[in-house]
Amino acid sequence: MQYAFAPGAILLALPALAQAQDSATAAPIARVEITGSNIRRTQAETASAVQTLSAADIEKSGKSSVAELLQTLAVDNQGSVPTTFGNGFAAGASGISLRGLGTASTLVLLNGRRVAPYGLADDGQKVFADLNIIPLDAVERVEILKDGASAIYGSDAIAGVVNVILRRDFQGTTIKGNYGKTKYWDGRDAHAAIMHGFGDIDTDRYNVLLNLEYSEKAPIWNRDRDGRGAVGRSDLRDLGFSAQQALGGTGAITTNNAAGSAINGNVRNPGTLDYYNRGNLAGVGFTRTFPAAACSNFTTHPQGDPGGGCLIDAAQQYGQIQPQQKNLNFFGRGAWQLSSELQTYAEVNLYHSESTSQTTPSTVSGSVGYPGGPVSNAGVSLGATHPDNPYFGTDARLRYLAGDVGPRVSNIDSTFQRYVLGIKGTLAGWDIDSALLYSQNRVSNEQNGYLQRDVAFALLNPSAVNVAAASLNPAYAALPAGSLWRIAENAGLNSPALYAALSPTISNDARTHIAQIDFKASREVGKLDGGALGVAVGAEFRHEATELQPTTGTERGNIIGLGYSAYKGSRNASAIYAEVLAPLLREVELSGALRADHFSDVGNSYTPKVGIKWTPLRELALRGTFAKGFRAPSAAENGVGGLAAFSTATDPLRCALGVAAACDPASIAIITSPNPNLSPERSRSYSLGAIWDPLPRTSVSVDLWQIRRKNEINQEQTDTAIAEGHVARDPSTATGIPGDPGAITAVLANYVNSAQTTVRGIDVDGRQRFILGSDYGSLTFDVKWTHLYKWLRTEQDGTQRDFAGTHGNCDVSNCMGTPNNRVNLGITWERQNWRVSTNVNYRGPLDNVLFKNDPDGCATHFADGSDAPRGCRIASFTSVDLTARWLATPKLEAYASIQNLFDKIAPLDPLTYGATSYNPLDYAGAAGRFFSAGLKYKF
């Protein structure tokens, strides 16, 4: 007898099962292998908490990919990578971050084995597996090991394991197609799949499964959500923000010697250092005026900058909520029964994606960094004889948004391959499984719209120094002597050849691969009072390699506003491990595992895990685990290369001097160097839980857990580095305020082993099913709640920061915050050939501070200096999804869904850089209500 105990159809086998097994007339009970253990068992529930999502659960969610579903789960938190983040370092991919410990600390497996990571590391550092490679219609179930490290899998499983299990046999043919759009009639999401299987493994001694899927998503533009709260807007003056702030619009003149980049150009008075707009006919000191440069000739955006700048909202005009993406996915599996005891199998995964993302045009003054140091572009100027210079006769600094060049566009092609050839079965009383695996990912990224620094400087100000530097560029050297880049109203005078030299296509390529051989075996070796003693042993060897080439020109800091990221490394890893499952008594089960790993670059690691499950009552089981884990540094962290990226930070030194613009977060460059002396991250994880099934259709589980990670590999904290003066500044940007050292051009940091991070929380899972009678079907309630008590980082100097419930940690992907509450609630009604499900996803509110009790207070402010948003709090967000399935005939199924049923609007989030004025976690509230429908037919 079995009882459902938790959402996702995980079963708790009770003592009655063992009693039935003792009966001479009982049928054989199937044994299963659960993620986190290599020992097959009759009970699906182990001492570790495992959340299972079946194919039916995926269907009920209405999500169009496994990645989208996983990122709505309560166990996912800060650090996940959404596909919608088209302008991030890992654009085109999607990753999960269990417990908010980052994608690099969450191990993703496909059929229990590793996959080659995505070629572009998140934030230029965190290597992770791309969830988009998972073929949706071939998924049998997803198992999530939630209690932290696992001694079975080795490196990278500090936060847990996500094991995607694909179908292993299939007969017949199924075709499926669905299509959806938002209520704004955009964001097309189309999916088509065909699955074909033939051969019966029992009678024909073989089975072949073939699954082919195609999907595409159309872009959603910020400009098409005008009027949807703050979504997609950077000019938030109507909400109380100032045009002087970095988030308040594009083109504002902020203070003496500081201005934003205007679509028609802001220029600096060489004498007073005050900026004026080129369209201002009363600009102080102008020697020429440009009536055609009037702001009204470029935009109808509401003006009102007290500094006199020309305001537009570039993020709204050019930015995207969702990039365009097309995916083609193939999965094939063949199994052949060699004998009654041995079966050989082969698996092939092939995936190709093309994504196109777009962001604002480049500015001419964006500072950058590369491993050689920071490159300040603040000095870019219109030359003394440039015909568009209002201070004709004198060089004048320029702040210009290059709308004539066009938006910056990234075209990313990703190709993933995975091949497995294995044999499994029974040999000499052992259940064995051994395989050869090869997996690789190749990524190509072509970008347009970026400006070459040397050419831009020479075309704007053809001084002898600038021309000499640019002449090394063949495209510039081929231009007619004296060529100038005409800006704004005169941009029509520029030739295609000039633009080709100024903004050519730049690109980079990345490649990762894994080659692995493994062997594992398990068997029962004796009897204890509670049943058979199970043991398992295993070994594996793998070679890993990764290489990311720098984007053209970034290796010398020559691409304005584009950071540098490159790394290269390889290593060998070998491991042996053993596991034991000991049912000491009918009510008590002990488990233990030990793994020894050797890495050619960082040495040895030994990771144990122990667990206990006690069933004192038929309806109650208690469980607990302890484990050690580790994560070996990636090539991005200890290899050859470096990172020059962008983040947001305030400048407390200049703020204290009275430079108002320095008091609110602004974009800054961060230069981080690899560290070959890094040690692996180490972790200790604990869990203690209970499963209670008071009634056959009622179940509740509660699990307390804690993960403590030491030697954490991070960039040095940005604000700490600023406070300690580890920065480069540009004195030429100083205001007239005494002591002003000028704006920060770059923060200089290294990858370091931070002291430790402690994450503690509780998971509550509940399930209740009601039988309404033959005429009314059944009703099932399913709830999952994860609460974070703390997310505490302790630096090497002893300082501590707790990010739980706050907008930090902003050194992690997207600066999306660390919610301390996430809830998934499902309600499903089933009757005969109908199934209707409602899914509620809740993200708790966030304090808009960088960490708890931050002495600097609220991270953003309104124009009047008060905390922004009101109460310094990012509101919670709840979305409701509705799905329905109708089995019209035994072969034909129709289904439909409405995502964000009540069309909730994503609340304002002015701090994150992963989206414009809304949190990436609240994507559904940015896109708006989404409708989709589809058909599935079985032959």
JSON list of C-alpha atoms in Angstrom, two decimals, residues 608-754:
[
{"chain": "A", "resi": 608, "resn": "PRO", "atom": "CA", "xyz": [30.63, 12.20, 2.68]},
{"chain": "A", "resi": 609, "resn": "LYS", "atom": "CA", "xyz": [26.88, 12.12, 3.15]},
{"chain": "A", "resi": 610, "resn": "VAL", "atom": "CA", "xyz": [24.79, 10.36, 5.79]},
{"chain": "A", "resi": 611, "resn": "GLY", "atom": "CA", "xyz": [21.04, 10.15, 6.23]},
{"chain": "A", "resi": 612, "resn": "ILE", "atom": "CA", "xyz": [18.42, 8.59, 8.44]},
{"chain": "A", "resi": 613, "resn": "LYS", "atom": "CA", "xyz": [14.74, 7.93, 7.98]},
{"chain": "A", "resi": 614, "resn": "TRP", "atom": "CA", "xyz": [12.59, 6.80, 10.90]},
{"chain": "A", "resi": 615, "resn": "THR", "atom": "CA", "xyz": [8.97, 5.74, 10.51]},
{"chain": "A", "resi": 616, "resn": "PRO", "atom": "CA", "xyz": [7.63, 5.54, 14.08]},
{"chain": "A", "resi": 617, "resn": "LEU", "atom": "CA", "xyz": [4.02, 5.48, 12.88]},
{"chain": "A", "resi": 618, "resn": "ARG", "atom": "CA", "xyz": [2.36, 4.25, 9.75]},
{"chain": "A", "resi": 619, "resn": "GLU", "atom": "CA", "xyz": [1.39, 7.82, 8.91]},
{"chain": "A", "resi": 620, "resn": "LEU", "atom": "CA", "xyz": [4.58, 9.55, 9.95]},
{"chain": "A", "resi": 621, "resn": "ALA", "atom": "CA", "xyz": [8.19, 9.50, 8.78]},
{"chain": "A", "resi": 622, "resn": "LEU", "atom": "CA", "xyz": [11.06, 11.59, 10.12]},
{"chain": "A", "resi": 623, "resn": "ARG", "atom": "CA", "xyz": [14.23, 12.19, 8.12]},
{"chain": "A", "resi": 624, "resn": "GLY", "atom": "CA", "xyz": [17.54, 14.00, 8.28]},
{"chain": "A", "resi": 625, "resn": "THR", "atom": "CA", "xyz": [20.80, 14.32, 6.36]},
{"chain": "A", "resi": 626, "resn": "PHE", "atom": "CA", "xyz": [24.28, 15.72, 6.68]},
{"chain": "A", "resi": 627, "resn": "ALA", "atom": "CA", "xyz": [26.62, 16.17, 3.74]},
{"chain": "A", "resi": 628, "resn": "LYS", "atom": "CA", "xyz": [29.79, 17.86, 2.63]},
{"chain": "A", "resi": 629, "resn": "GLY", "atom": "CA", "xyz": [30.17, 19.28, -0.84]},
{"chain": "A", "resi": 630, "resn": "PHE", "atom": "CA", "xyz": [32.56, 21.25, -3.00]},
{"chain": "A", "resi": 631, "resn": "ARG", "atom": "CA", "xyz": [32.83, 23.23, -6.21]},
{"chain": "A", "resi": 632, "resn": "ALA", "atom": "CA", "xyz": [36.08, 23.31, -8.12]},
{"chain": "A", "resi": 633, "resn": "PRO", "atom": "CA", "xyz": [36.96, 26.71, -9.64]},
{"chain": "A", "resi": 634, "resn": "SER", "atom": "CA", "xyz": [35.97, 27.13, -13.26]},
{"chain": "A", "resi": 635, "resn": "ALA", "atom": "CA", "xyz": [38.32, 28.21, -16.02]},
{"chain": "A", "resi": 636, "resn": "ALA", "atom": "CA", "xyz": [36.76, 31.68, -15.81]},
{"chain": "A", "resi": 637, "resn": "GLU", "atom": "CA", "xyz": [37.91, 31.88, -12.18]},
{"chain": "A", "resi": 638, "resn": "ASN", "atom": "CA", "xyz": [41.34, 30.23, -12.16]},
{"chain": "A", "resi": 639, "resn": "GLY", "atom": "CA", "xyz": [42.24, 29.91, -15.84]},
{"chain": "A", "resi": 640, "resn": "VAL", "atom": "CA", "xyz": [43.78, 32.35, -18.27]},
{"chain": "A", "resi": 641, "resn": "GLY", "atom": "CA", "xyz": [41.82, 35.49, -19.12]},
{"chain": "A", "resi": 642, "resn": "GLY", "atom": "CA", "xyz": [39.84, 38.08, -17.21]},
{"chain": "A", "resi": 643, "resn": "LEU", "atom": "CA", "xyz": [36.61, 39.99, -16.91]},
{"chain": "A", "resi": 644, "resn": "ALA", "atom": "CA", "xyz": [35.67, 43.61, -17.34]},
{"chain": "A", "resi": 645, "resn": "ALA", "atom": "CA", "xyz": [31.97, 43.97, -16.69]},
{"chain": "A", "resi": 646, "resn": "PHE", "atom": "CA", "xyz": [29.44, 46.52, -15.53]},
{"chain": "A", "resi": 647, "resn": "SER", "atom": "CA", "xyz": [27.46, 46.83, -12.33]},
{"chain": "A", "resi": 648, "resn": "THR", "atom": "CA", "xyz": [25.71, 49.61, -10.44]},
{"chain": "A", "resi": 649, "resn": "ALA", "atom": "CA", "xyz": [27.07, 51.39, -7.37]},
{"chain": "A", "resi": 650, "resn": "THR", "atom": "CA", "xyz": [27.10, 54.70, -5.58]},
{"chain": "A", "resi": 651, "resn": "ASP", "atom": "CA", "xyz": [30.21, 56.79, -4.96]},
{"chain": "A", "resi": 652, "resn": "PRO", "atom": "CA", "xyz": [30.17, 57.56, -1.21]},
{"chain": "A", "resi": 653, "resn": "LEU", "atom": "CA", "xyz": [33.26, 59.77, -1.38]},
{"chain": "A", "resi": 654, "resn": "ARG", "atom": "CA", "xyz": [31.84, 62.17, -3.97]},
{"chain": "A", "resi": 655, "resn": "CYS", "atom": "CA", "xyz": [28.37, 61.92, -2.44]},
{"chain": "A", "resi": 656, "resn": "ALA", "atom": "CA", "xyz": [29.74, 63.10, 0.91]},
{"chain": "A", "resi": 657, "resn": "LEU", "atom": "CA", "xyz": [31.37, 66.05, -0.88]},
{"chain": "A", "resi": 658, "resn": "GLY", "atom": "CA", "xyz": [27.97, 67.13, -2.20]},
{"chain": "A", "resi": 659, "resn": "VAL", "atom": "CA", "xyz": [28.02, 65.68, -5.75]},
{"chain": "A", "resi": 660, "resn": "ALA", "atom": "CA", "xyz": [24.34, 64.73, -5.79]},
{"chain": "A", "resi": 661, "resn": "ALA", "atom": "CA", "xyz": [24.57, 62.51, -8.88]},
{"chain": "A", "resi": 662, "resn": "ALA", "atom": "CA", "xyz": [27.06, 60.27, -7.05]},
{"chain": "A", "resi": 663, "resn": "CYS", "atom": "CA", "xyz": [24.57, 59.44, -4.28]},
{"chain": "A", "resi": 664, "resn": "ASP", "atom": "CA", "xyz": [22.40, 57.16, -6.41]},
{"chain": "A", "resi": 665, "resn": "PRO", "atom": "CA", "xyz": [23.49, 53.96, -8.17]},
{"chain": "A", "resi": 666, "resn": "ALA", "atom": "CA", "xyz": [25.07, 54.45, -11.57]},
{"chain": "A", "resi": 667, "resn": "SER", "atom": "CA", "xyz": [26.74, 52.12, -14.05]},
{"chain": "A", "resi": 668, "resn": "ILE", "atom": "CA", "xyz": [30.42, 51.46, -13.40]},
{"chain": "A", "resi": 669, "resn": "ALA", "atom": "CA", "xyz": [33.03, 49.12, -14.89]},
{"chain": "A", "resi": 670, "resn": "ILE", "atom": "CA", "xyz": [34.46, 46.31, -12.77]},
{"chain": "A", "resi": 671, "resn": "ILE", "atom": "CA", "xyz": [37.76, 44.73, -13.81]},
{"chain": "A", "resi": 672, "resn": "THR", "atom": "CA", "xyz": [38.29, 41.28, -12.30]},
{"chain": "A", "resi": 673, "resn": "SER", "atom": "CA", "xyz": [41.31, 39.06, -12.81]},
{"chain": "A", "resi": 674, "resn": "PRO", "atom": "CA", "xyz": [41.45, 35.25, -12.52]},
{"chain": "A", "resi": 675, "resn": "ASN", "atom": "CA", "xyz": [43.27, 33.81, -9.54]},
{"chain": "A", "resi": 676, "resn": "PRO", "atom": "CA", "xyz": [45.21, 30.57, -10.07]},
{"chain": "A", "resi": 677, "resn": "ASN", "atom": "CA", "xyz": [45.59, 30.16, -6.31]},
{"chain": "A", "resi": 678, "resn": "LEU", "atom": "CA", "xyz": [41.88, 29.75, -5.66]},
{"chain": "A", "resi": 679, "resn": "SER", "atom": "CA", "xyz": [40.80, 26.84, -3.49]},
{"chain": "A", "resi": 680, "resn": "PRO", "atom": "CA", "xyz": [37.62, 24.87, -4.17]},
{"chain": "A", "resi": 681, "resn": "GLU", "atom": "CA", "xyz": [34.49, 26.02, -2.43]},
{"chain": "A", "resi": 682, "resn": "ARG", "atom": "CA", "xyz": [33.52, 23.74, 0.45]},
{"chain": "A", "resi": 683, "resn": "SER", "atom": "CA", "xyz": [30.10, 23.21, 1.95]},
{"chain": "A", "resi": 684, "resn": "ARG", "atom": "CA", "xyz": [28.31, 21.53, 4.80]},
{"chain": "A", "resi": 685, "resn": "SER", "atom": "CA", "xyz": [24.59, 20.97, 4.45]},
{"chain": "A", "resi": 686, "resn": "TYR", "atom": "CA", "xyz": [22.05, 19.81, 7.00]},
{"chain": "A", "resi": 687, "resn": "SER", "atom": "CA", "xyz": [18.40, 18.89, 6.74]},
{"chain": "A", "resi": 688, "resn": "LEU", "atom": "CA", "xyz": [15.76, 17.71, 9.18]},
{"chain": "A", "resi": 689, "resn": "GLY", "atom": "CA", "xyz": [12.21, 16.97, 8.16]},
{"chain": "A", "resi": 690, "resn": "ALA", "atom": "CA", "xyz": [8.97, 15.14, 8.67]},
{"chain": "A", "resi": 691, "resn": "ILE", "atom": "CA", "xyz": [6.40, 13.61, 6.35]},
{"chain": "A", "resi": 692, "resn": "TRP", "atom": "CA", "xyz": [2.90, 13.16, 7.71]},
{"chain": "A", "resi": 693, "resn": "ASP", "atom": "CA", "xyz": [0.07, 11.36, 5.92]},
{"chain": "A", "resi": 694, "resn": "PRO", "atom": "CA", "xyz": [-2.86, 11.53, 8.34]},
{"chain": "A", "resi": 695, "resn": "LEU", "atom": "CA", "xyz": [-5.31, 10.35, 5.66]},
{"chain": "A", "resi": 696, "resn": "PRO", "atom": "CA", "xyz": [-4.87, 8.40, 2.41]},
{"chain": "A", "resi": 697, "resn": "ARG", "atom": "CA", "xyz": [-5.36, 11.57, 0.32]},
{"chain": "A", "resi": 698, "resn": "THR", "atom": "CA", "xyz": [-3.70, 14.05, 2.66]},
{"chain": "A", "resi": 699, "resn": "SER", "atom": "CA", "xyz": [0.00, 14.67, 3.03]},
{"chain": "A", "resi": 700, "resn": "VAL", "atom": "CA", "xyz": [2.29, 17.31, 4.50]},
{"chain": "A", "resi": 701, "resn": "SER", "atom": "CA", "xyz": [6.08, 17.49, 4.57]},
{"chain": "A", "resi": 702, "resn": "VAL", "atom": "CA", "xyz": [8.24, 20.02, 6.40]},
{"chain": "A", "resi": 703, "resn": "ASP", "atom": "CA", "xyz": [12.00, 20.23, 5.94]},
{"chain": "A", "resi": 704, "resn": "LEU", "atom": "CA", "xyz": [14.41, 22.56, 7.71]},
{"chain": "A", "resi": 705, "resn": "TRP", "atom": "CA", "xyz": [17.71, 22.98, 5.91]},
{"chain": "A", "resi": 706, "resn": "GLN", "atom": "CA", "xyz": [20.95, 24.86, 6.10]},
{"chain": "A", "resi": 707, "resn": "ILE", "atom": "CA", "xyz": [23.87, 25.14, 3.69]},
{"chain": "A", "resi": 708, "resn": "ARG", "atom": "CA", "xyz": [27.14, 26.68, 4.80]},
{"chain": "A", "resi": 709, "resn": "ARG", "atom": "CA", "xyz": [29.58, 27.37, 1.99]},
{"chain": "A", "resi": 710, "resn": "LYS", "atom": "CA", "xyz": [33.20, 28.23, 2.78]},
{"chain": "A", "resi": 711, "resn": "ASN", "atom": "CA", "xyz": [35.98, 29.50, 0.53]},
{"chain": "A", "resi": 712, "resn": "GLU", "atom": "CA", "xyz": [33.26, 30.99, -1.65]},
{"chain": "A", "resi": 713, "resn": "ILE", "atom": "CA", "xyz": [34.63, 32.20, -4.97]},
{"chain": "A", "resi": 714, "resn": "ASN", "atom": "CA", "xyz": [33.45, 35.74, -5.64]},
{"chain": "A", "resi": 715, "resn": "GLN", "atom": "CA", "xyz": [34.49, 39.00, -7.06]},
{"chain": "A", "resi": 716, "resn": "GLU", "atom": "CA", "xyz": [35.48, 41.29, -4.26]},
{"chain": "A", "resi": 717, "resn": "GLN", "atom": "CA", "xyz": [32.40, 43.20, -3.09]},
{"chain": "A", "resi": 718, "resn": "THR", "atom": "CA", "xyz": [31.96, 46.27, -5.26]},
{"chain": "A", "resi": 719, "resn": "ASP", "atom": "CA", "xyz": [31.07, 48.72, -2.51]},
{"chain": "A", "resi": 720, "resn": "THR", "atom": "CA", "xyz": [33.86, 47.37, -0.28]},
{"chain": "A", "resi": 721, "resn": "ALA", "atom": "CA", "xyz": [36.41, 47.87, -3.07]},
{"chain": "A", "resi": 722, "resn": "ILE", "atom": "CA", "xyz": [35.11, 51.42, -3.57]},
{"chain": "A", "resi": 723, "resn": "ALA", "atom": "CA", "xyz": [35.29, 52.15, 0.15]},
{"chain": "A", "resi": 724, "resn": "GLU", "atom": "CA", "xyz": [38.87, 50.85, 0.25]},
{"chain": "A", "resi": 725, "resn": "GLY", "atom": "CA", "xyz": [39.86, 52.96, -2.73]},
{"chain": "A", "resi": 726, "resn": "HIS", "atom": "CA", "xyz": [40.43, 50.08, -5.16]},
{"chain": "A", "resi": 727, "resn": "VAL", "atom": "CA", "xyz": [39.19, 52.20, -8.03]},
{"chain": "A", "resi": 728, "resn": "ALA", "atom": "CA", "xyz": [40.37, 54.17, -11.03]},
{"chain": "A", "resi": 729, "resn": "ARG", "atom": "CA", "xyz": [39.03, 57.71, -11.42]},
{"chain": "A", "resi": 730, "resn": "ASP", "atom": "CA", "xyz": [39.03, 60.31, -14.14]},
{"chain": "A", "resi": 731, "resn": "PRO", "atom": "CA", "xyz": [40.04, 63.69, -12.63]},
{"chain": "A", "resi": 732, "resn": "SER", "atom": "CA", "xyz": [38.85, 65.50, -15.75]},
{"chain": "A", "resi": 733, "resn": "THR", "atom": "CA", "xyz": [35.24, 64.78, -14.72]},
{"chain": "A", "resi": 734, "resn": "ALA", "atom": "CA", "xyz": [35.60, 66.59, -11.38]},
{"chain": "A", "resi": 735, "resn": "THR", "atom": "CA", "xyz": [33.11, 69.32, -10.57]},
{"chain": "A", "resi": 736, "resn": "GLY", "atom": "CA", "xyz": [34.00, 72.64, -9.03]},
{"chain": "A", "resi": 737, "resn": "ILE", "atom": "CA", "xyz": [33.38, 71.23, -5.54]},
{"chain": "A", "resi": 738, "resn": "PRO", "atom": "CA", "xyz": [36.62, 71.30, -3.54]},
{"chain": "A", "resi": 739, "resn": "GLY", "atom": "CA", "xyz": [38.23, 67.89, -3.17]},
{"chain": "A", "resi": 740, "resn": "ASP", "atom": "CA", "xyz": [36.18, 66.21, -5.92]},
{"chain": "A", "resi": 741, "resn": "PRO", "atom": "CA", "xyz": [38.48, 63.47, -7.34]},
{"chain": "A", "resi": 742, "resn": "GLY", "atom": "CA", "xyz": [36.34, 62.84, -10.41]},
{"chain": "A", "resi": 743, "resn": "ALA", "atom": "CA", "xyz": [34.04, 59.98, -11.36]},
{"chain": "A", "resi": 744, "resn": "ILE", "atom": "CA", "xyz": [34.94, 56.33, -10.95]},
{"chain": "A", "resi": 745, "resn": "THR", "atom": "CA", "xyz": [35.88, 54.77, -14.27]},
{"chain": "A", "resi": 746, "resn": "ALA", "atom": "CA", "xyz": [36.47, 51.25, -12.93]},
{"chain": "A", "resi": 747, "resn": "VAL", "atom": "CA", "xyz": [36.55, 49.16, -9.79]},
{"chain": "A", "resi": 748, "resn": "LEU", "atom": "CA", "xyz": [39.64, 46.94, -9.60]},
{"chain": "A", "resi": 749, "resn": "ALA", "atom": "CA", "xyz": [38.91, 43.52, -8.12]},
{"chain": "A", "resi": 750, "resn": "ASN", "atom": "CA", "xyz": [40.08, 39.92, -8.05]},
{"chain": "A", "resi": 751, "resn": "TYR", "atom": "CA", "xyz": [38.36, 36.59, -7.66]},
{"chain": "A", "resi": 752, "resn": "VAL", "atom": "CA", "xyz": [38.89, 35.62, -4.05]},
{"chain": "A", "resi": 753, "resn": "ASN", "atom": "CA", "xyz": [37.88, 32.89, -1.64]},
{"chain": "A", "resi": 754, "resn": "SER", "atom": "CA", "xyz": [35.47, 34.76, 0.61]}
]
